[in-house]
Amino acid sequence: MIDKRLALACLLLATATPLHAHLLKVFAFAEGERIEGRAYFAGGARAKGAAVEVLAPDGRVLAALRTDDDGEFSYQANAAIDHRIRVDSGDGHVAEWTVPATELEIAAPAAGDPDRPAAPTESTPEATPAETAAASVPATESPGDLEVLIERAVARQVRPLREQLVAYEEQVRLHDILGGLGYILGLAGLAAWWQASRRRGR
Amino acid sequence: MSARLLAERAPIAHIPDGVLAAPVLVTGAVVTAGAVLVGLRQLDYERIPQAAVLAAAFFVASLIAVPLGPSSVHLLLNGLMGLVLGWAAAPAILVALALQAVFFGFGGLLVLGVNTMNMAVPALVCAALFRAPLRRHPGRGAFLIGAGAGALGVLLTGVLIAVALAASGSALAPAAKIILLTYLPLALVEAVVTGAAVTFLGRVAPEILCPPEATGHDR
């Protein structure tokens, strides 16, 4: 009887596509200063109209957004800090994602962060006006811009790849299932052994 | 909530970490610990394989999405577990949920107590309500008894999840309504499956449903 049930379970397992049933997922990547992301239910359905909170590392809410009809959202970052994205679809599904500060390209350090005092930037006493002028005029400015442009282009090109990687990582694979079943088998064995030793002791 | 929004939502069975308030988490952990302790005491030699097989079925069932209209559901099987295992359903559900959290990312480890409570308490209610009638008339009306247990197990789980969410903050109260609505179709599917499973067991291995010794001590 148990064999039949196991066979049935295996059959169902073989025919069902392995997927993360009903799990809310979110990912977000930085493109320049913008954080673009998407929330979806594993299995493909987009999470429309879900509440999105953008949080600073200290838990401050930087922005409260909603996903659009494609489950997408975007946020203009204005500080080079880690951004924690928390999506709540309103029925108990919650998902989180962190965009590290290193992904964001924000020109002025913390320009938009009101908590931080204006950082002493270019006008350091060591640099004479002549030097800074010489350094910043055409020689450095255009390569810097080029670098930003290249980084943005690469980020855009790499994004589908990263999305694929995230989807791949989320997939439940056969070894997950077998691992779980193995644990159950092992625990049953442990329980049987304990019962047997107790019975012998009696 | 619009019907469109509802249709796209699958019923939530595993509450993730970071949603529930601390008192709810503690309540869940305490209730679960108590039920698991009692369950382990009642888990005698003959029940261990059954508990393991049902825990395995429960563990895997969460992966098998049954398409139902625009949405899809997965079976919970807690009514069946309650019928077959009685109190021993609690440790079996705890083990299966812990493994689902670790391997599949369903739910979380902090909410394990609440999630186990939400599935195990309905299983115990089903055991209390349906085991005696099943034993009295083995074979007759087995499908109906099984269907009742399946539907009740799922609906009670829905109610408990809704209560856990509602107790964790007023913002989650609308979610409770959605959950109850999404659980109705699941209860139907679960009723049919559990009814069929109980009928099958009654025909093939009736001793699983009505163990000769109800107390379950060494025979």
Coordinates of C-alpha atoms in Angstrom, one line a residue:
Chain A
M1 CA 0.0 0.0 0.0
I2 CA 2.8 2.4 1.0
D3 CA 4.6 1.4 -2.2
K4 CA 1.6 2.4 -4.2
R5 CA 1.3 5.7 -2.5
L6 CA 5.0 6.3 -3.0
A7 CA 4.7 5.4 -6.6
L8 CA 1.8 7.8 -7.0
A9 CA 3.8 10.6 -5.2
C10 CA 6.7 10.0 -7.5
L11 CA 4.5 10.1 -10.5
L12 CA 3.0 13.4 -9.5
L13 CA 6.4 14.7 -8.7
A14 CA 7.6 13.7 -12.1
T15 CA 4.7 15.3 -13.9
A16 CA 4.6 18.5 -11.9
T17 CA 7.0 21.2 -12.8
P18 CA 9.2 22.0 -9.9
L19 CA 8.3 25.5 -8.8
H20 CA 8.1 27.6 -5.8
A21 CA 4.4 27.6 -5.2
H22 CA 3.0 30.9 -4.1
L23 CA 6.1 32.5 -2.9
L24 CA 6.5 36.2 -3.3
K25 CA 9.8 37.2 -4.7
V26 CA 11.5 40.5 -5.4
F27 CA 14.7 41.5 -7.0
A28 CA 16.1 44.9 -7.8
F29 CA 19.2 46.1 -9.5
A30 CA 20.8 49.5 -9.7
E31 CA 21.1 51.3 -13.0
G32 CA 23.1 54.4 -12.4
E33 CA 21.3 56.2 -9.7
R34 CA 18.0 54.4 -10.2
I35 CA 17.0 51.2 -8.5
E36 CA 14.7 49.2 -10.8
G37 CA 13.0 46.1 -9.5
R38 CA 10.2 43.7 -10.0
A39 CA 8.0 41.7 -7.6
Y40 CA 6.4 38.5 -8.7
F41 CA 5.0 35.3 -7.3
A42 CA 7.2 32.3 -8.0
G43 CA 5.8 30.6 -10.9
G44 CA 5.5 33.7 -12.9
A45 CA 2.5 35.8 -11.9
R46 CA 3.5 39.5 -11.4
A47 CA 2.7 41.0 -8.1
K48 CA 0.5 44.0 -9.1
G49 CA -0.1 46.9 -6.8
A50 CA 2.0 45.4 -4.0
A51 CA 3.4 47.9 -1.4
V52 CA 7.1 48.5 -1.8
E53 CA 9.2 50.0 1.0
V54 CA 12.7 51.3 0.4
L55 CA 14.6 51.2 3.6
A56 CA 18.0 52.6 4.7
P57 CA 20.3 50.2 6.6
D58 CA 19.2 51.8 9.9
G59 CA 15.5 50.9 9.1
R60 CA 14.4 54.4 8.0
V61 CA 11.8 54.3 5.3
L62 CA 13.2 56.2 2.4
A63 CA 10.2 55.7 0.1
A64 CA 6.9 53.9 0.0
L65 CA 6.0 52.8 -3.6
R66 CA 3.6 50.5 -5.3
T67 CA 4.3 48.1 -8.1
D68 CA 2.7 48.8 -11.5
D69 CA 0.7 46.4 -13.6
D70 CA 3.9 44.5 -14.5
G71 CA 4.9 44.2 -10.9
E72 CA 7.7 46.7 -11.5
F73 CA 8.9 49.6 -9.6
S74 CA 11.8 52.1 -9.7
Y75 CA 13.3 54.4 -7.2
Q76 CA 15.7 57.3 -7.5
A77 CA 18.4 56.7 -5.0
N78 CA 20.1 59.8 -3.6
A79 CA 22.6 58.3 -1.2
A80 CA 25.3 55.7 -1.7
I81 CA 24.0 53.4 1.0
D82 CA 22.7 49.9 1.0
H83 CA 19.0 49.9 0.1
R84 CA 16.8 47.3 1.6
I85 CA 13.7 46.7 -0.6
R86 CA 10.7 45.1 1.2
V87 CA 7.6 44.1 -0.8
D88 CA 4.3 43.2 0.9
S89 CA 1.5 42.0 -1.2
G90 CA -1.0 42.5 1.6
D91 CA -2.0 38.9 2.3
G92 CA 0.9 37.8 4.4
H93 CA 3.4 37.4 1.6
V94 CA 6.6 39.5 2.2
A95 CA 9.9 39.4 0.3
E96 CA 13.1 41.3 0.7
W97 CA 16.1 42.2 -1.4
T98 CA 19.1 44.4 -0.8
V99 CA 20.8 46.6 -3.3
P100 CA 24.3 47.1 -2.0
A101 CA 25.8 50.6 -2.0
T102 CA 28.6 49.5 -4.4
E103 CA 26.0 48.9 -7.2
L104 CA 24.9 52.5 -7.1
E105 CA 26.8 55.2 -8.9
I106 CA 26.1 58.3 -7.1
A107 CA 28.4 61.2 -8.1
A108 CA 28.4 63.4 -5.0
P109 CA 28.8 61.4 -1.8
A110 CA 25.5 61.5 0.0
A111 CA 24.4 64.6 -1.7
G112 CA 20.8 64.0 -1.0
D113 CA 21.1 62.7 2.5
P114 CA 19.9 65.3 4.8
D115 CA 21.3 63.6 7.9
R116 CA 24.9 64.0 6.8
P117 CA 26.6 67.4 6.9
A118 CA 27.9 68.5 3.5
A119 CA 31.0 66.6 3.0
P120 CA 34.2 68.5 2.4
T121 CA 34.6 67.7 -1.3
E122 CA 36.9 69.3 -3.9
S123 CA 37.9 72.3 -1.8
T124 CA 40.5 70.6 0.3
P125 CA 43.2 73.0 1.5
E126 CA 46.0 71.0 0.0
A127 CA 44.8 71.3 -3.5
T128 CA 45.5 74.7 -5.0
P129 CA 42.9 76.2 -7.3
A130 CA 45.2 75.9 -10.2
E131 CA 45.8 72.2 -9.6
T132 CA 42.1 71.4 -9.2
A133 CA 41.3 73.3 -12.3
A134 CA 44.0 71.6 -14.3
A135 CA 42.9 68.2 -13.0
S136 CA 39.2 68.5 -13.5
V137 CA 38.9 70.3 -16.9
P138 CA 38.8 68.2 -20.0
A139 CA 41.4 65.6 -19.0
T140 CA 39.5 63.9 -16.3
E141 CA 35.9 64.8 -16.9
S142 CA 35.3 63.0 -20.2
P143 CA 36.9 59.7 -19.2
G144 CA 34.9 59.9 -16.0
D145 CA 31.7 60.3 -17.9
L146 CA 32.7 57.6 -20.3
E147 CA 33.3 55.3 -17.3
V148 CA 29.8 56.0 -16.0
L149 CA 28.3 55.4 -19.3
I150 CA 30.1 52.1 -19.8
E151 CA 29.2 51.0 -16.3
R152 CA 25.5 51.8 -17.0
A153 CA 25.5 50.0 -20.3
V154 CA 27.2 46.9 -18.9
A155 CA 24.7 46.9 -16.0
R156 CA 21.8 47.0 -18.4
Q157 CA 23.4 44.2 -20.5
V158 CA 24.1 42.0 -17.5
R159 CA 20.7 42.5 -15.9
P160 CA 18.8 39.7 -17.8
L161 CA 21.7 37.4 -16.9
R162 CA 21.3 38.3 -13.2
E163 CA 17.6 37.8 -13.4
Q164 CA 18.1 34.4 -14.9
L165 CA 20.6 33.6 -12.2
V166 CA 18.1 34.6 -9.5
A167 CA 15.4 32.4 -11.0
Y168 CA 17.8 29.5 -11.3
E169 CA 18.8 29.8 -7.6
E170 CA 15.2 29.9 -6.5
Q171 CA 14.2 26.7 -8.3
V172 CA 13.5 23.7 -6.1
R173 CA 15.7 21.0 -7.4
L174 CA 15.5 17.3 -7.1
H175 CA 18.3 17.2 -4.5
D176 CA 16.3 19.5 -2.3
I177 CA 13.4 17.1 -2.4
L178 CA 15.5 14.0 -1.9
G179 CA 17.4 15.7 0.9
G180 CA 14.2 16.4 2.7
L181 CA 12.9 12.9 2.2
G182 CA 16.2 11.5 3.4
Y183 CA 15.9 13.6 6.6
I184 CA 12.4 12.2 7.2
L185 CA 13.6 8.7 6.7
G186 CA 16.5 9.3 9.1
L187 CA 14.3 10.8 11.8
A188 CA 11.9 7.8 11.5
G189 CA 14.9 5.5 11.9
L190 CA 16.0 7.4 14.9
A191 CA 12.6 7.3 16.5
A192 CA 12.3 3.6 15.8
W193 CA 15.7 3.0 17.3
W194 CA 14.8 5.0 20.4
Q195 CA 11.5 3.1 20.8
A196 CA 13.3 -0.2 20.3
S197 CA 16.0 0.5 22.9
R198 CA 13.3 1.7 25.3
R199 CA 11.3 -1.5 24.8
R200 CA 14.4 -3.6 25.3
G201 CA 15.2 -1.7 28.5
R202 CA 11.8 -2.5 30.0
Chain B
M1 CA -10.6 43.6 -3.1
S2 CA -11.5 43.1 -6.7
A3 CA -12.2 39.6 -8.0
R4 CA -9.3 40.1 -10.5
L5 CA -6.9 40.6 -7.7
L6 CA -8.3 37.6 -5.8
A7 CA -8.0 35.3 -8.7
E8 CA -4.4 35.9 -9.1
R9 CA -3.5 35.2 -5.5
A10 CA -2.8 31.8 -4.3
P11 CA -3.7 30.9 -0.8
I12 CA -0.8 31.4 1.6
A13 CA 0.0 28.4 3.6
H14 CA 3.4 29.3 5.0
I15 CA 3.7 32.7 6.7
P16 CA 7.2 34.1 6.1
D17 CA 9.5 35.5 8.7
G18 CA 9.1 39.1 9.6
V19 CA 5.3 39.4 9.3
L20 CA 4.0 38.4 12.6
A21 CA 4.2 40.2 16.0
A22 CA 6.2 38.7 18.8
P23 CA 3.3 37.7 21.0
V24 CA 1.9 35.6 18.1
L25 CA 5.2 34.0 17.5
V26 CA 5.5 33.1 21.2
T27 CA 2.0 31.7 21.3
G28 CA 2.7 29.6 18.3
A29 CA 5.9 28.3 19.7
V30 CA 4.3 27.3 23.0
V31 CA 1.3 25.6 21.5
T32 CA 3.5 23.8 19.0
A33 CA 5.9 22.6 21.7
G34 CA 3.1 21.3 23.8
A35 CA 1.4 19.5 20.9
V36 CA 4.7 18.0 19.7
L37 CA 5.5 16.7 23.2
V38 CA 2.2 15.0 23.5
G39 CA 2.5 13.7 20.0
L40 CA 6.0 12.2 20.6
R41 CA 4.6 10.4 23.7
Q42 CA 1.9 8.9 21.6
L43 CA 4.1 8.0 18.7
D44 CA 4.5 4.3 19.3
Y45 CA 6.4 1.8 17.3
E46 CA 3.7 1.0 14.8
R47 CA 3.0 4.6 14.1
I48 CA 6.5 5.7 13.2
P49 CA 6.5 4.5 9.6
Q50 CA 3.0 6.0 9.0
A51 CA 4.1 9.3 10.5
A52 CA 7.2 9.3 8.3
V53 CA 5.3 8.5 5.1
L54 CA 2.7 11.2 5.8
A55 CA 5.3 13.7 6.7
A56 CA 7.0 12.9 3.4
A57 CA 3.8 13.3 1.6
F58 CA 3.1 16.6 3.3
F59 CA 6.6 17.8 2.6
V60 CA 6.3 17.0 -1.1
A61 CA 2.7 18.1 -1.6
S62 CA 3.6 21.7 -1.2
L63 CA 5.5 21.5 -4.5
I64 CA 2.7 20.1 -6.5
A65 CA 0.5 22.9 -7.7
V66 CA -2.9 21.9 -8.7
P67 CA -4.2 24.3 -11.3
L68 CA -7.6 25.6 -10.3
G69 CA -9.1 28.3 -12.5
P70 CA -6.7 31.2 -12.9
S71 CA -4.9 30.3 -9.6
S72 CA -3.3 27.2 -8.3
V73 CA -3.4 25.5 -5.0
H74 CA -1.3 22.9 -3.3
L75 CA -2.6 20.3 -0.9
L76 CA -2.1 20.6 2.8
L77 CA -3.1 17.0 3.8
N78 CA -3.4 18.0 7.5
G79 CA -6.9 16.6 7.8
L80 CA -5.6 13.2 6.5
M81 CA -2.7 13.4 8.9
G82 CA -5.0 14.1 11.8
L83 CA -7.3 11.2 10.9
V84 CA -4.5 8.7 10.5
L85 CA -2.0 9.9 13.1
G86 CA -3.9 11.6 15.8
W87 CA -1.6 13.5 18.2
A88 CA 1.4 12.1 16.3
A89 CA 0.5 14.5 13.4
A90 CA 2.0 17.4 15.4
P91 CA 5.6 16.2 15.3
A92 CA 5.2 14.9 11.7
I93 CA 4.0 18.4 10.6
L94 CA 6.7 20.1 12.5
V95 CA 9.4 18.0 10.8
A96 CA 7.9 18.5 7.4
L97 CA 7.5 22.3 7.8
A98 CA 11.1 22.6 9.2
L99 CA 12.4 20.8 6.1
Q100 CA 10.2 22.9 3.8
A101 CA 11.6 26.1 5.4
V102 CA 15.2 24.9 5.0
F103 CA 15.1 23.3 1.6
F104 CA 12.4 25.2 -0.2
G105 CA 12.4 28.6 1.6
F106 CA 8.7 28.2 2.5
G107 CA 7.9 30.1 5.6
G108 CA 10.8 30.6 8.0
L109 CA 12.5 29.2 11.0
L110 CA 11.3 32.0 13.4
V111 CA 7.6 31.4 12.4
L112 CA 8.0 27.7 12.5
G113 CA 6.0 27.5 15.7
V114 CA 3.1 29.5 14.4
N115 CA 3.1 27.7 11.0
T116 CA 3.1 24.3 12.8
M117 CA 0.3 25.4 15.1
N118 CA -1.8 26.6 12.1
M119 CA -1.5 23.2 10.5
A120 CA -1.4 20.9 13.5
V121 CA -4.3 22.2 15.5
P122 CA -6.8 21.6 12.7
A123 CA -5.3 18.1 12.3
L124 CA -5.9 17.5 16.0
V125 CA -9.5 18.9 15.7
C126 CA -10.1 16.5 12.8
A127 CA -8.7 13.6 14.8
A128 CA -11.0 14.4 17.7
L129 CA -14.1 14.8 15.6
F130 CA -13.7 12.2 12.9
R131 CA -11.7 9.3 14.2
A132 CA -14.4 7.9 16.4
P133 CA -17.1 7.8 13.7
L134 CA -14.6 6.3 11.3
R135 CA -13.8 3.6 13.8
R136 CA -17.5 2.9 14.5
H137 CA -18.5 2.4 10.9
P138 CA -15.3 1.2 9.1
G139 CA -15.9 1.3 5.4
R140 CA -19.3 3.0 5.4
G141 CA -19.3 6.6 4.7
A142 CA -15.6 6.7 4.8
F143 CA -15.5 9.0 1.8
L144 CA -17.7 11.5 3.5
I145 CA -15.8 11.4 6.8
G146 CA -12.5 11.8 4.9
A147 CA -14.0 14.7 2.9
G148 CA -15.2 16.4 6.1
A149 CA -11.8 16.0 7.7
G150 CA -10.0 17.4 4.6
A151 CA -12.3 20.4 4.2
L152 CA -12.3 21.2 8.0
G153 CA -8.5 20.8 8.2
V154 CA -7.9 23.3 5.4
L155 CA -10.6 25.8 6.5
L156 CA -9.4 25.8 10.1
T157 CA -5.8 26.4 8.9
G158 CA -7.1 29.3 6.8
V159 CA -8.9 30.7 9.9
L160 CA -5.8 30.3 12.1
I161 CA -3.6 32.0 9.5
A162 CA -6.0 34.9 9.2
V163 CA -6.2 35.2 13.0
A164 CA -2.4 35.2 13.3
L165 CA -2.1 37.9 10.6
A166 CA -5.0 40.0 12.1
A167 CA -3.4 39.7 15.6
S168 CA -0.1 41.0 14.3
G169 CA -1.4 44.4 13.2
S170 CA -4.4 46.2 11.9
A171 CA -2.8 46.6 8.5
L172 CA -3.0 42.9 8.0
A173 CA -6.7 42.7 8.8
P174 CA -7.8 43.0 5.1
A175 CA -5.4 40.2 4.3
A176 CA -7.4 37.9 6.6
K177 CA -10.5 38.2 4.4
I178 CA -8.6 37.5 1.2
I179 CA -7.1 34.4 2.8
L180 CA -10.4 33.0 3.8
L181 CA -11.8 33.5 0.3
T182 CA -8.8 31.9 -1.3
Y183 CA -9.1 28.9 1.0
L184 CA -12.6 27.9 -0.1
P185 CA -11.5 26.3 -3.4
L186 CA -8.6 24.6 -1.7
A187 CA -11.0 23.1 0.9
L188 CA -13.0 21.6 -2.0
V189 CA -10.0 20.0 -3.6
E190 CA -8.7 18.8 -0.3
A191 CA -12.0 17.3 0.6
V192 CA -12.1 15.2 -2.5
V193 CA -8.5 14.1 -2.2
T194 CA -8.8 13.2 1.5
G195 CA -12.1 11.4 0.9
A196 CA -10.5 9.3 -1.8
A197 CA -7.5 8.6 0.3
V198 CA -9.6 7.5 3.3
T199 CA -11.8 5.3 1.1
F200 CA -8.7 3.7 -0.4
L201 CA -7.1 3.1 3.0
G202 CA -10.3 1.7 4.3
R203 CA -10.4 -0.8 1.5
V204 CA -6.7 -1.7 1.4
A205 CA -5.4 -1.3 4.9
P206 CA -8.3 -0.7 7.4
E207 CA -6.0 -1.3 10.3
I208 CA -4.3 2.1 9.6
L209 CA -7.6 3.9 10.1
C210 CA -8.8 1.9 13.0
P211 CA -5.9 0.5 15.0
P212 CA -7.1 -2.5 17.1
E213 CA -5.9 -0.8 20.3
A214 CA -7.2 2.7 20.6
T215 CA -4.8 3.7 23.4
G216 CA -1.8 2.7 21.4
H217 CA 0.4 1.2 24.1
D218 CA 2.4 -1.8 23.6
R219 CA 0.5 -4.7 22.3

